[in-house]
Coordinates of C-alpha atoms in Angstrom, one line a residue:
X648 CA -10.5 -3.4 -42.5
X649 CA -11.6 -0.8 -39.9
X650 CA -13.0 2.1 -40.8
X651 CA -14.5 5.1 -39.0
X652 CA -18.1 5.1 -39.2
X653 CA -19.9 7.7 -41.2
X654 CA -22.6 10.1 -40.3
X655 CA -25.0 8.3 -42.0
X656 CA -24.2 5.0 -40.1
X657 CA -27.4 4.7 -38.0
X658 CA -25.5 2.7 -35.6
X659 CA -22.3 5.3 -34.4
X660 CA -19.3 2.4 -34.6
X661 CA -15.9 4.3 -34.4
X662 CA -14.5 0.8 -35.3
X663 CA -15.6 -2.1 -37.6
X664 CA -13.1 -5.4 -38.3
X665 CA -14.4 -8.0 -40.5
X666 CA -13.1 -10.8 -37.4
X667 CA -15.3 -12.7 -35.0
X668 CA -14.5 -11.1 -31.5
X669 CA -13.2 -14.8 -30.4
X670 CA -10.4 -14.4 -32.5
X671 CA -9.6 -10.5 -32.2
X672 CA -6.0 -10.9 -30.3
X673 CA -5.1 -13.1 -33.1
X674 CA -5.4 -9.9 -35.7
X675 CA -2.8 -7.7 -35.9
X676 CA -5.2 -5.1 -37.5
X677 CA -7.6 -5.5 -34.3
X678 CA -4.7 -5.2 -31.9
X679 CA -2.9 -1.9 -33.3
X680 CA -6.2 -0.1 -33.3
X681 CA -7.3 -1.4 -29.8
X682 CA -4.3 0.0 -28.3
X683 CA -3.1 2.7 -30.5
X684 CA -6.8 4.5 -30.9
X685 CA -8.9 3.3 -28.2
X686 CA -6.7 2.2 -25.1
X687 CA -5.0 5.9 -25.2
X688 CA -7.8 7.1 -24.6
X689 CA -9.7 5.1 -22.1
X690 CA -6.6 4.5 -19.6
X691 CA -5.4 7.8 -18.7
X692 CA -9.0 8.6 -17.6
X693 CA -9.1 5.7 -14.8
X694 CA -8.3 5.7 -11.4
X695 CA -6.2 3.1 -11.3
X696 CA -3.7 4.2 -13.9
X697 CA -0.5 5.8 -12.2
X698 CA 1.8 6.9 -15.4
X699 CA -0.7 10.4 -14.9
X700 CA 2.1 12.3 -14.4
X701 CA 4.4 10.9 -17.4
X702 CA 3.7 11.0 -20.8
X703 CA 2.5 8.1 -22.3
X704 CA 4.8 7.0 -25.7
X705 CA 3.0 3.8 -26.6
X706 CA 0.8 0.8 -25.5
X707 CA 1.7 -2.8 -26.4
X708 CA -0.6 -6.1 -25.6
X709 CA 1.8 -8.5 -23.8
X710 CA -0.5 -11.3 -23.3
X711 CA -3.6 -12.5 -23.4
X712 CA -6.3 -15.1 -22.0
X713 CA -9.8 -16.8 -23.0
X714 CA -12.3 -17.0 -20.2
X715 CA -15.1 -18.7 -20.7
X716 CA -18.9 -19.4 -19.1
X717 CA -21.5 -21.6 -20.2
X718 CA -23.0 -18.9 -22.6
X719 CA -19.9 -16.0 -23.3
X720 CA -16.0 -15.5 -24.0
X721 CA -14.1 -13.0 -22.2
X722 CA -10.5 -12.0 -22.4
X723 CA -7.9 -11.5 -19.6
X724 CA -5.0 -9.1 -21.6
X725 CA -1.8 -7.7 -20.4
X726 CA -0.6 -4.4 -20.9
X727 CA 2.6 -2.9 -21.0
X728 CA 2.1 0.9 -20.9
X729 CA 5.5 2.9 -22.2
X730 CA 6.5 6.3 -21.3
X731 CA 8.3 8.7 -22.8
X732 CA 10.7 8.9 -19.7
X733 CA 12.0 5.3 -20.6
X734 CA 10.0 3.4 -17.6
X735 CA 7.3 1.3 -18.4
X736 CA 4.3 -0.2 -16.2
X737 CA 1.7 -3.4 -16.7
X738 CA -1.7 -3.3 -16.2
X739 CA -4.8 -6.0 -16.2
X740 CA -7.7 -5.1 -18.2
X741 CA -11.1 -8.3 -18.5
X742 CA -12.6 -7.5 -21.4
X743 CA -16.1 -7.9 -22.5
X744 CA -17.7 -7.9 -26.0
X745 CA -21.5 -7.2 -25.6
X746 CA -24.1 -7.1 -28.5
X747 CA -25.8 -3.1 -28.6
X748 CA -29.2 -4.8 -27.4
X749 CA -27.7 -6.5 -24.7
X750 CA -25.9 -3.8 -22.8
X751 CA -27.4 -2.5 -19.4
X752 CA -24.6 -0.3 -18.5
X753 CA -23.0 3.6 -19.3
X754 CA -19.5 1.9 -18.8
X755 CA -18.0 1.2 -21.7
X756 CA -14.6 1.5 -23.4
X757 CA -15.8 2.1 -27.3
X758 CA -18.5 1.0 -29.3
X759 CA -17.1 -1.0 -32.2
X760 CA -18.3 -4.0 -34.9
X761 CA -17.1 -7.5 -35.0
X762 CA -17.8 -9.4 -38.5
X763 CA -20.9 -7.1 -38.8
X764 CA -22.2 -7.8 -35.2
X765 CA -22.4 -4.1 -33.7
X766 CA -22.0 -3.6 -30.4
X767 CA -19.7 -2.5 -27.3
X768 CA -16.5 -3.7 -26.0
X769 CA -16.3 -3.1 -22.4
X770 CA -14.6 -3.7 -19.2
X771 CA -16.1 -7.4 -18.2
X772 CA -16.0 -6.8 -14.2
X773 CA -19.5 -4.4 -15.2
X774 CA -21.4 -7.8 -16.0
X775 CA -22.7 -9.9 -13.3
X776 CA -22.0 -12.5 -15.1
X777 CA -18.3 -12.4 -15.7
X778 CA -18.2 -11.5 -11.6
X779 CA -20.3 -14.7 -11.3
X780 CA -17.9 -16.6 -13.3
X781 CA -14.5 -15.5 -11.4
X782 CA -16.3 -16.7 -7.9
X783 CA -17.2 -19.4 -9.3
X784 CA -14.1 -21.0 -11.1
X785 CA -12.3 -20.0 -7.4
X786 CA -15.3 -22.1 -5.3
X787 CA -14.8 -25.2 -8.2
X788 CA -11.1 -24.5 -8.8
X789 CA -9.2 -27.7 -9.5
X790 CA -6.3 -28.3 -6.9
X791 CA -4.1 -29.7 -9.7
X792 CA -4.1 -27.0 -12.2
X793 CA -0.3 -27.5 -13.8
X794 CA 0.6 -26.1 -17.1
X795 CA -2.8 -24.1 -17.1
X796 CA -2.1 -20.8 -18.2
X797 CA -4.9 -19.1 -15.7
X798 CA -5.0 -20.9 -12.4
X799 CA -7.7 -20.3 -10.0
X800 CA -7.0 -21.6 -6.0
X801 CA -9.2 -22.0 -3.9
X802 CA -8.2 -21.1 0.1
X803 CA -8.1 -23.6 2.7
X804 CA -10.7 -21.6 4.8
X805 CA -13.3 -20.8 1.8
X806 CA -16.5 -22.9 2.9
X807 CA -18.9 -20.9 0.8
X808 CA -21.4 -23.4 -1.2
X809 CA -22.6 -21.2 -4.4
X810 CA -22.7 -17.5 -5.6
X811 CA -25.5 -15.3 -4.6
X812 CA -24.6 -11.5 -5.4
X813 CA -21.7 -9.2 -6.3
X814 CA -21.1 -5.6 -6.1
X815 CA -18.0 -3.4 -6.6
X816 CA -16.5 -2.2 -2.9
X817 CA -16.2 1.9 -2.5
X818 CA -14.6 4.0 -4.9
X819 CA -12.1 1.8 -7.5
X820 CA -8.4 3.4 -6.4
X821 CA -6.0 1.2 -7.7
X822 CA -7.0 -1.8 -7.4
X823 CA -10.9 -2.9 -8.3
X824 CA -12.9 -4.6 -5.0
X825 CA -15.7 -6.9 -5.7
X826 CA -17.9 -7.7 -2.7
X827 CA -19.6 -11.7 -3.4
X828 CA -21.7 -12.8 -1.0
X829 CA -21.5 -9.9 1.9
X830 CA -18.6 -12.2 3.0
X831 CA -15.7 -12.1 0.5
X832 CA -13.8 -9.1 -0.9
X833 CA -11.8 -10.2 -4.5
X834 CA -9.3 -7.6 -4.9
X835 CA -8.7 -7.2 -8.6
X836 CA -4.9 -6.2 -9.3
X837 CA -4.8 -3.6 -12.3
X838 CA -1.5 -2.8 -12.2
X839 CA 0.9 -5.8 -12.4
X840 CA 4.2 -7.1 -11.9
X841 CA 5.5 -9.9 -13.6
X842 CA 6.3 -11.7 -10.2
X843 CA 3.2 -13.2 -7.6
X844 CA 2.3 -10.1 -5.5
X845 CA 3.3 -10.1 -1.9
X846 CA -0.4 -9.1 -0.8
X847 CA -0.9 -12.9 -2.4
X848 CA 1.7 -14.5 -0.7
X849 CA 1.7 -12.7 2.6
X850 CA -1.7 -13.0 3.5
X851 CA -2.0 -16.9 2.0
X852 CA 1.1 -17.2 4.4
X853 CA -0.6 -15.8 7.4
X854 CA -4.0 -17.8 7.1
X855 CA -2.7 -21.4 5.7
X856 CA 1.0 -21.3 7.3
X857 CA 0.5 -19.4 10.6
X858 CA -2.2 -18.7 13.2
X859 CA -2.1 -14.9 12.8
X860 CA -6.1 -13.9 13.0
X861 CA -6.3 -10.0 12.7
X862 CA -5.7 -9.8 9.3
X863 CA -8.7 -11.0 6.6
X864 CA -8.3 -15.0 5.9
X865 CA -7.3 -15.9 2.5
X866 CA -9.8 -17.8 0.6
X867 CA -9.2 -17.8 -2.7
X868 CA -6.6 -16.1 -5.7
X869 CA -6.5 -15.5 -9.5
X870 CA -2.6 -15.7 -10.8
X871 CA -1.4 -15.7 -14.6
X872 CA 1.3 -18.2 -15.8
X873 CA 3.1 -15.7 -17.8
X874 CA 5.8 -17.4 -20.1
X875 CA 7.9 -20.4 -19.1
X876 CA 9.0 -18.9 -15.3
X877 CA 7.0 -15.9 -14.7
X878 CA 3.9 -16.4 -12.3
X879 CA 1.9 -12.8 -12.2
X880 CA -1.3 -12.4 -9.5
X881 CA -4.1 -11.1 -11.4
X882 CA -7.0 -11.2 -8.5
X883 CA -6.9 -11.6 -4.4
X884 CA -9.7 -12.9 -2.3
X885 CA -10.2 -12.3 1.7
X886 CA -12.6 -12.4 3.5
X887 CA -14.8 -9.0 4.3
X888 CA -14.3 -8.0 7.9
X889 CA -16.9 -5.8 9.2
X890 CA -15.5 -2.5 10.9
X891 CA -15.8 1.5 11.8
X892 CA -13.3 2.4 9.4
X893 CA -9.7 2.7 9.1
X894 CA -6.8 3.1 12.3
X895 CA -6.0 6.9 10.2
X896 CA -10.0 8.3 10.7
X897 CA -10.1 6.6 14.4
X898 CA -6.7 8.4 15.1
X899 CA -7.9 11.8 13.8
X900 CA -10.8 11.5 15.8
X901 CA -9.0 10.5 18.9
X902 CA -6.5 13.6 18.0
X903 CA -8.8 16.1 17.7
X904 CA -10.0 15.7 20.5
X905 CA -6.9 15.2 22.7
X906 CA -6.1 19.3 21.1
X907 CA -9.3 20.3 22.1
X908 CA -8.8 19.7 25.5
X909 CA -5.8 22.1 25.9
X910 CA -8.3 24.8 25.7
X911 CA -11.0 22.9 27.5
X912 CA -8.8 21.7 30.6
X913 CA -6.2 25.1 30.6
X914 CA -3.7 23.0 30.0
X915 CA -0.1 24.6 30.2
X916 CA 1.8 23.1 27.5
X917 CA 5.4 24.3 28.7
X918 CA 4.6 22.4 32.0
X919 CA 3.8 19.6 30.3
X920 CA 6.1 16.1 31.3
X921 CA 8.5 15.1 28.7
X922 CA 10.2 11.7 27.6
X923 CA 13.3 11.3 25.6
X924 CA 12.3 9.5 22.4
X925 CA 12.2 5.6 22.5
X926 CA 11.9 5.6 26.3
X927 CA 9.8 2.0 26.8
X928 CA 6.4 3.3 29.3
X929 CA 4.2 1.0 30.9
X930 CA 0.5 2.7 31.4
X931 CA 1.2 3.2 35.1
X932 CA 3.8 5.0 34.4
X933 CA 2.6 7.4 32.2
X934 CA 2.3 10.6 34.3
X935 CA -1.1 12.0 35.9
X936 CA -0.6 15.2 33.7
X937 CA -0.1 13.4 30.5
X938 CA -3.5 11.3 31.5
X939 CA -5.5 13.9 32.5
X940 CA -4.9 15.5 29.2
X941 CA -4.6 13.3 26.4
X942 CA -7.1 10.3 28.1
X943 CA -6.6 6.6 29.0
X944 CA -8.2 5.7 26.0
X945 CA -5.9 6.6 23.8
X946 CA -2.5 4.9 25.1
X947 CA -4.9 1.3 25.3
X948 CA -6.0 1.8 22.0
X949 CA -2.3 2.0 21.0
X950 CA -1.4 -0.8 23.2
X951 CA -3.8 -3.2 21.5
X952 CA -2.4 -1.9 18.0
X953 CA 1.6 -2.5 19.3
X954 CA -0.1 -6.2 20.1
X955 CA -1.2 -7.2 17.2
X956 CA 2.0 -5.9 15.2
X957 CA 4.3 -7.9 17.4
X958 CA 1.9 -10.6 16.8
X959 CA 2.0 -10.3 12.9
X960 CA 6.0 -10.1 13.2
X961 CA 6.2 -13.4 15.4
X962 CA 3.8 -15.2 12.6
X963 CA 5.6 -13.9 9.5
X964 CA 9.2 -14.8 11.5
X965 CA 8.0 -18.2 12.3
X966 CA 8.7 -20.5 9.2
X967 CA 11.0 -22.9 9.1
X968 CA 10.8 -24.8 5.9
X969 CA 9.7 -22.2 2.8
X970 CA 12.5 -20.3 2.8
X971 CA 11.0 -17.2 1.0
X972 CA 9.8 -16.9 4.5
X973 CA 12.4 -18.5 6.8
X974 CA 14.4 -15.8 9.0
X975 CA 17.6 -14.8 7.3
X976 CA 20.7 -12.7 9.5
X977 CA 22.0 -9.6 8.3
X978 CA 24.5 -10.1 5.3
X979 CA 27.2 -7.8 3.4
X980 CA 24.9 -8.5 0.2
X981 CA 21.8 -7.0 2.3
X982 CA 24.2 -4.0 3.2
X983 CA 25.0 -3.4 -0.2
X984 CA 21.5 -3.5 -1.0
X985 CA 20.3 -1.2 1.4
X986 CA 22.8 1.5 1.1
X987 CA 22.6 2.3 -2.7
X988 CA 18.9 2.1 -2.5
X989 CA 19.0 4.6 0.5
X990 CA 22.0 6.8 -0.7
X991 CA 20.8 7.3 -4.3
X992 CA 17.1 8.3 -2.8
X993 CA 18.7 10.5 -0.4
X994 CA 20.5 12.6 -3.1
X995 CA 17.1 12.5 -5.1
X996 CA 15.6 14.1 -1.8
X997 CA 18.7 16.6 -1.4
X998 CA 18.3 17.8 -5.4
X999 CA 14.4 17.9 -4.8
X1000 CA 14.4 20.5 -1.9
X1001 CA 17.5 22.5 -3.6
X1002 CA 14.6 23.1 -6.0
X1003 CA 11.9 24.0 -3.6
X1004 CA 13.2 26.0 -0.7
X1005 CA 11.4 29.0 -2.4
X1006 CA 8.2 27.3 -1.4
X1007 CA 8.6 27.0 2.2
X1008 CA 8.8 29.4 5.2
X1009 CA 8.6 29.5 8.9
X1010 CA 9.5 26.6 10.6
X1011 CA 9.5 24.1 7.6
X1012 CA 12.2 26.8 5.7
X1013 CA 13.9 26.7 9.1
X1014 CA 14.1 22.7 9.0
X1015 CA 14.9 22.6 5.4
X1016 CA 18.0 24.6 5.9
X1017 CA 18.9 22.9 8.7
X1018 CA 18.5 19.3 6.7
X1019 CA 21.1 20.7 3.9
X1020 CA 23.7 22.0 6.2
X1021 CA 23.8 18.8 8.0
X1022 CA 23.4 16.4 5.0
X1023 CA 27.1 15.2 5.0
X1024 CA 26.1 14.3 8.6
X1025 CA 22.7 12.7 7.7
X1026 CA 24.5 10.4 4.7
X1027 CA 26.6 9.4 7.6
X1028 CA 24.0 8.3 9.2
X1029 CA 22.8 6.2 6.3
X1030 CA 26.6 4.7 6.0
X1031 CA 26.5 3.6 9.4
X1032 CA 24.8 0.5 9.1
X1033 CA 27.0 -2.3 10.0
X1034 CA 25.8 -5.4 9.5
X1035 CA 28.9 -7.4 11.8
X1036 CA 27.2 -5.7 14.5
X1037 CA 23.8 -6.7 14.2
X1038 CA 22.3 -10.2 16.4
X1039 CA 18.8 -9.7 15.2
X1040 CA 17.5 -11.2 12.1
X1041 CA 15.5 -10.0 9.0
X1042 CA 12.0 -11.4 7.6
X1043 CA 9.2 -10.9 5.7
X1044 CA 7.5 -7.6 6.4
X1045 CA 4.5 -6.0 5.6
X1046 CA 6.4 -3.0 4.3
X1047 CA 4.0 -0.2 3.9
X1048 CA 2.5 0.0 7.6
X1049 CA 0.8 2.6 8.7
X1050 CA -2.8 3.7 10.5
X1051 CA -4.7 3.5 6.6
X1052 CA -3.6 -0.1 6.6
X1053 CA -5.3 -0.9 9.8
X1054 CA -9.4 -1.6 10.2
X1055 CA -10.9 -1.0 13.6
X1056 CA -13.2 -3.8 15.1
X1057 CA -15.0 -3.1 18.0
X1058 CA -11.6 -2.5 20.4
X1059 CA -9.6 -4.7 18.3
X1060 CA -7.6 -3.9 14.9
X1061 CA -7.0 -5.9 11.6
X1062 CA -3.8 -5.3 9.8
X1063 CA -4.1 -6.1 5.8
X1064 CA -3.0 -4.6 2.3
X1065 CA 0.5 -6.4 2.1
X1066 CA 1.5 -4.7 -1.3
X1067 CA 4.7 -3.2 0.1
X1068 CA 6.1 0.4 -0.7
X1069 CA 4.8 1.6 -4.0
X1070 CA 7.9 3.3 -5.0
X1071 CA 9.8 0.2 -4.1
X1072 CA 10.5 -3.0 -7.2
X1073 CA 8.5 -6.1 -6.6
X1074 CA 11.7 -7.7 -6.1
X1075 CA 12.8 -5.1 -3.9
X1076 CA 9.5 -5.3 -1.4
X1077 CA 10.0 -9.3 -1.1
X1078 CA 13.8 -8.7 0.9
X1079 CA 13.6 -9.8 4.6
X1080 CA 14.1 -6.4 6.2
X1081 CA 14.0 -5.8 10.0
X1082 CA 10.4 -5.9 11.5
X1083 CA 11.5 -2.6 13.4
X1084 CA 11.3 -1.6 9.8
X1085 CA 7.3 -1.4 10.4
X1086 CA 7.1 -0.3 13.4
X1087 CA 9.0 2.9 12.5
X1088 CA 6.1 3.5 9.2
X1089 CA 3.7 3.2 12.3
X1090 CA 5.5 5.9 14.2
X1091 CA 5.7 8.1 11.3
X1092 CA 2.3 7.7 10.5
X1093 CA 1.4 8.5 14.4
X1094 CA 3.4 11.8 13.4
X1095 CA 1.6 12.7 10.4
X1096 CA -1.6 12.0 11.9
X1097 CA -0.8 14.6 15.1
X1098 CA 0.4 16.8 12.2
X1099 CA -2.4 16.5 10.3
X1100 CA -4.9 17.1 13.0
X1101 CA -3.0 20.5 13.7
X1102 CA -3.1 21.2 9.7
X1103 CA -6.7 20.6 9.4
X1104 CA -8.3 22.2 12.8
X1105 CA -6.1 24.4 13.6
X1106 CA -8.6 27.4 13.7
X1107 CA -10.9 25.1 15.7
X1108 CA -7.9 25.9 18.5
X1109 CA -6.9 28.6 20.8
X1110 CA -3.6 27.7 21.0
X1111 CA -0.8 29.0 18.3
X1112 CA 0.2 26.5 15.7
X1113 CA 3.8 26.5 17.0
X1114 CA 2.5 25.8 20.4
X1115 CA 0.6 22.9 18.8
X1116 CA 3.1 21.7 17.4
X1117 CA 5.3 21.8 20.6
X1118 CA 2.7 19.6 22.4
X1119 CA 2.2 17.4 19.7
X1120 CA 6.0 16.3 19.9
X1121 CA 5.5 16.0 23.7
X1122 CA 2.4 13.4 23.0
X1123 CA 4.5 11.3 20.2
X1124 CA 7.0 10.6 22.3
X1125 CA 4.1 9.1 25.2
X1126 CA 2.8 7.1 22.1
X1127 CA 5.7 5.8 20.7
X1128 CA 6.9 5.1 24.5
X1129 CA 3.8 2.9 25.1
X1130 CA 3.8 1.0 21.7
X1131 CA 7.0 -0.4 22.6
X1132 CA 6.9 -1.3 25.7
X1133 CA 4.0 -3.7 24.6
X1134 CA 5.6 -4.7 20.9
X1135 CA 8.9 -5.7 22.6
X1136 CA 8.0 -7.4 25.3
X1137 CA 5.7 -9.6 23.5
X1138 CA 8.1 -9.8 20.6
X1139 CA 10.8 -11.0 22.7
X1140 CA 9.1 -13.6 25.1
X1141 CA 7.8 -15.5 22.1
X1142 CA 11.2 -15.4 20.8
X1143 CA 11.2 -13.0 17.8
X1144 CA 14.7 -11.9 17.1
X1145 CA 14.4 -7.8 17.3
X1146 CA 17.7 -7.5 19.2
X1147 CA 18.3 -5.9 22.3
X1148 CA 17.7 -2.6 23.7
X1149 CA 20.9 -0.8 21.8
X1150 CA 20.3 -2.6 18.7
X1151 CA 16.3 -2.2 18.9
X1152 CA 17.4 2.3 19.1
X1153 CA 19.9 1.5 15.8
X1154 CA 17.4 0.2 13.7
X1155 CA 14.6 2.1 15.0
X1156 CA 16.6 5.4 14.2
X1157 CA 17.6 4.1 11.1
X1158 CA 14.5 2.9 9.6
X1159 CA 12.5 6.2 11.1
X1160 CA 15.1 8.4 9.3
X1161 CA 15.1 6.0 6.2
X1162 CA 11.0 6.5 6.3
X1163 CA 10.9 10.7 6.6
X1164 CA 13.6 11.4 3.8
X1165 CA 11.0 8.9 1.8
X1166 CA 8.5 11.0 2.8
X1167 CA 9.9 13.9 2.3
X1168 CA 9.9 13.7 -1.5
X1169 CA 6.2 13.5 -1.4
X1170 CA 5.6 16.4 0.5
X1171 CA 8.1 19.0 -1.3
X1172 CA 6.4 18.1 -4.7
X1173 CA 2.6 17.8 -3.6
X1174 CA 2.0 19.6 -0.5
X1175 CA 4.7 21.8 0.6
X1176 CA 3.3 22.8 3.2
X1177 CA 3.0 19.3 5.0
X1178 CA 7.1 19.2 4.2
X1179 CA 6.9 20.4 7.7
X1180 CA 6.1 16.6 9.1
X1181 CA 9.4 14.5 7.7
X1182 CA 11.6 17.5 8.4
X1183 CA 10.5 17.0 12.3
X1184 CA 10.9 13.6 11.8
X1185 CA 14.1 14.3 10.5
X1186 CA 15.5 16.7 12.8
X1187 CA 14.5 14.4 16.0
X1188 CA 15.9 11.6 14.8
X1189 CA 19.3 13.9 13.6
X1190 CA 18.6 15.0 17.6
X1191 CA 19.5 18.8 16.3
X1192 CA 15.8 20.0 17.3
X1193 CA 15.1 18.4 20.6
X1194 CA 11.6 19.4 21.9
X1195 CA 11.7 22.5 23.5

């Protein structure tokens, strides 16, 4: 039985069970008291638990795994965390038993007792050794694994000989990053699906199937045999690409400094040269003025990125046999698809600023109002899509791009993290969608970034925010204009099926208007202030603000 432990107990044990810790997950005692009174309580405290703002009704153990080195057992177990507002979410947990004189770390989930052996259970990815024992069973990983439960793969790529160190990677979010080797990153998934992540199969695709470089090579994965059909990826390894940072910091950087020079150059922003949106610019054709303010730099730094999206696109749309990736036309079934996911999120957007108008003013209350007088117009819009129209085709995208899923290199970018949209089903981020798709998140994330520059140095600037914000419209357009011309161009001579110039505008106005109402959710319930950014987007694409 377990029992809490009494003051005189000279060793403080919350919990005691009279079972050997290799056969805890077979006692139901063990397992009601591990999740009722000690999971509760450890999970809401991590980083990588996202039911934070839910309340949490109940944890139940799923399923469960032995892992075992030369000296130690470890389990692999499955959560299902259950909320009070009937959704639930999984979660991957390694777990650790270590004796009281063995343990060399503050990290633990509860001391507790095991058929009188007192010490801690714990989180295993804290001991070396465990670490150790993941690289190793991908390096030695059996190519014929069927009917295994846990199956290690090794990556076609992965020439490493032995295991030298470990050590975790940044701050855990959510997902845990082990460094081995200064070469690889293993990307531990915490929370789950019961399906193979499309992180795992995109970026296997792009290093074993394709010749796409810029993104980290695959080398290696960790996925669960859950049940008779279910395959679930528990771990993800790459390799570690050394950079300066993320695309988002470069941009902010690049931004701050193009608004600087307003002041610094007199520029006259109402003299400033303007482009209608989605107008294709070569870089010798970008005016003198536009140069002269915002730097060369910039627009080739832009170009390279446009590049090496078109380039992902044209790998990703290049299979022929595996049809999870094969190209795939535009369908009624597709249609259907896309407009209930788009018209019951737009209603969700529509009840959620009803209920926050109070917090806005200026020109975000002025946008708001606008966005509710013209929603019949902007569900419309959303109606419009009509698939017996369409030439281009759908494939597998990345589905989440923007500037914090690019590394810089030197002059050259990486594009990785191939999750998909986190409010989105796992089945829902594995449809073939149009690769304009992702080139739209890039140009809303372009926005946010001039936004955010304006948000966070404004009083570094002479210039009135309004005024700000009228030449940061101005720039978009310049950047949006030069990514384009470069992503099509290449897209099209090697045969990527985007469409043509009217179809390219449909789907590009679509997808950016499908992007800022997702957005806009966000910002009215966590920074209203920022709801400022979608609404622009909004209103441009809508074409009822033009820039002024």
């Amino acid at each position: 039985m377990s029992h809490k432990a009494t003051d005189q107990d000279t060793f403080k044990t919350p919990f005691s069970f009279k079972t050997k810790w290799e056969n805890a997950f077979n006692s139901d005692e063990f397992l009601k008291v591990f999740s009722e009174d000690i999971l509760e309580d450890y999970i809401i405290k991590k980083r990588w638990y996202a039911g934070k703002a839910s309340t949490l009704k109940y944890i139940e153990i799923i399923d469960y795994f032995k892992i075992v080195s030369e000296t130690k057992l470890y389990f692999g177990v499955l959560l299902e965390v259950n909320f009070k507002e009937a959704f639930f979410q999984n979660y991957f947990m390694p777990l650790s038993f270590c004796l009281k004189e063995n343990l060399n770390t503050n990290t633990v989930i509860t001391p507790i007792s095991f058929d009188g052996k007192e010490g801690y259970i714990m989180d295993a990815l804290h001991e070396e050794e465990f670490r150790k024992l993941l690289f190793e069973k991908i390096l030695y990983a059996d190519p014929y694994q069927k009917g295994q439960k846990i199956q290690f793969h090794k990556g076609l790529k992965l020439k490493e000989t032995a295991y030298k160190s470990s050590s975790f990677m940044g701050v855990e979010q959510s997902n845990t990053s082990i460094v081995f080797n200064d070469h690889f990153v293993l990307k531990l998934f915490r929370r789950i699906y019961i399906n193979t992540n499309p992180d795992y199969e995109i970026s296997r695709f792009l290093t074993e199937r394709s010749n796409f470089n810029n993104t980290p090579a695959y080398h290696g994965s960790i996925n669960l045999q859950h049940g008779k059909d279910d395959t679930i990826t528990l771990g993800l390894m790459q390799e570690l690409v050394p950079n300066q940072g993320d695309a988002w910091k470069y941009m902010l950087d690049e931004l701050d400094k193009v608004f600087s020079n307003l002041e610094r150059k007199k520029i006259q922003i109402s003299k400033l040269p303007k482009i209608s949106l989605f107008k294709r610019l070569k870089i010798t054709d970008i005016p003198p003025e536009i140069i002269d303010w915002a730097g060369l730099n910039l627009f080739i730094r832009i170009k390279q990125l446009a590049l090496r999206t078109a380039e992902m696109h044209i790998a990703l749309g290049s299979e022929i046999q595996d049809t999870s990736f094969t190209p795939s036309n535009y369908n009624s079934d597709y249609t259907v698809w896309l407009k209930n996911r788009l018209i019951y999120q737009f209603q969700n957007r529509l009840n959620t600023i009803e209920n926050n108008l109070h917090k806005l003013d200026g020109l975000a209350l002025e946008l708001a109002q606008q966005f509710l007088e013209r929603k019949k117009e902007i569900r419309k819009k959303f109606l419009e899509f009509d698939w017996t129209k369409l030439k281009s085709e759908r494939i597998r995208i990345h589905g989440d791009y923007h500037l914090g899923q690019v590394l810089v290199k030197g002059d050259d970018f990486y594009l990785l993290d191939f999750e998909g949209e986190p409010e989105s089903t796992i089945r829902d981020r594995k449809v073939k969608q149009p690769p304009l798709k992702d080139v739209a998140g890039m140009f809303r994330s372009f926005h946010y970034a001039i936004y955010s520059t304006i948000f966070n140095n404004s009083e570094n600037y002479e210039h009135d925010k309004n005024d700000l914000f009228r030449a940061g419209e101005i720039l978009y357009r310049f950047m949006v204009g030069v990514f384009l011309e470069t992503y099509i161009d290449k897209a099209q001579r090697e045969n990527l099926n985007i469409g043509y110039s009217h179809e390219i505008k449909f789907l590009l106005k679509y997808c950016l208007l499908e992007k800022a109402v997702y957005e806009l959710g966000y910002e009215l319930n966590s920074r209203p202030r920022w709801a400022v950014i979608p609404l622009e987007g909004i209103a441009s694409i809508m074409n009822y603000n033009q820039p002024k």
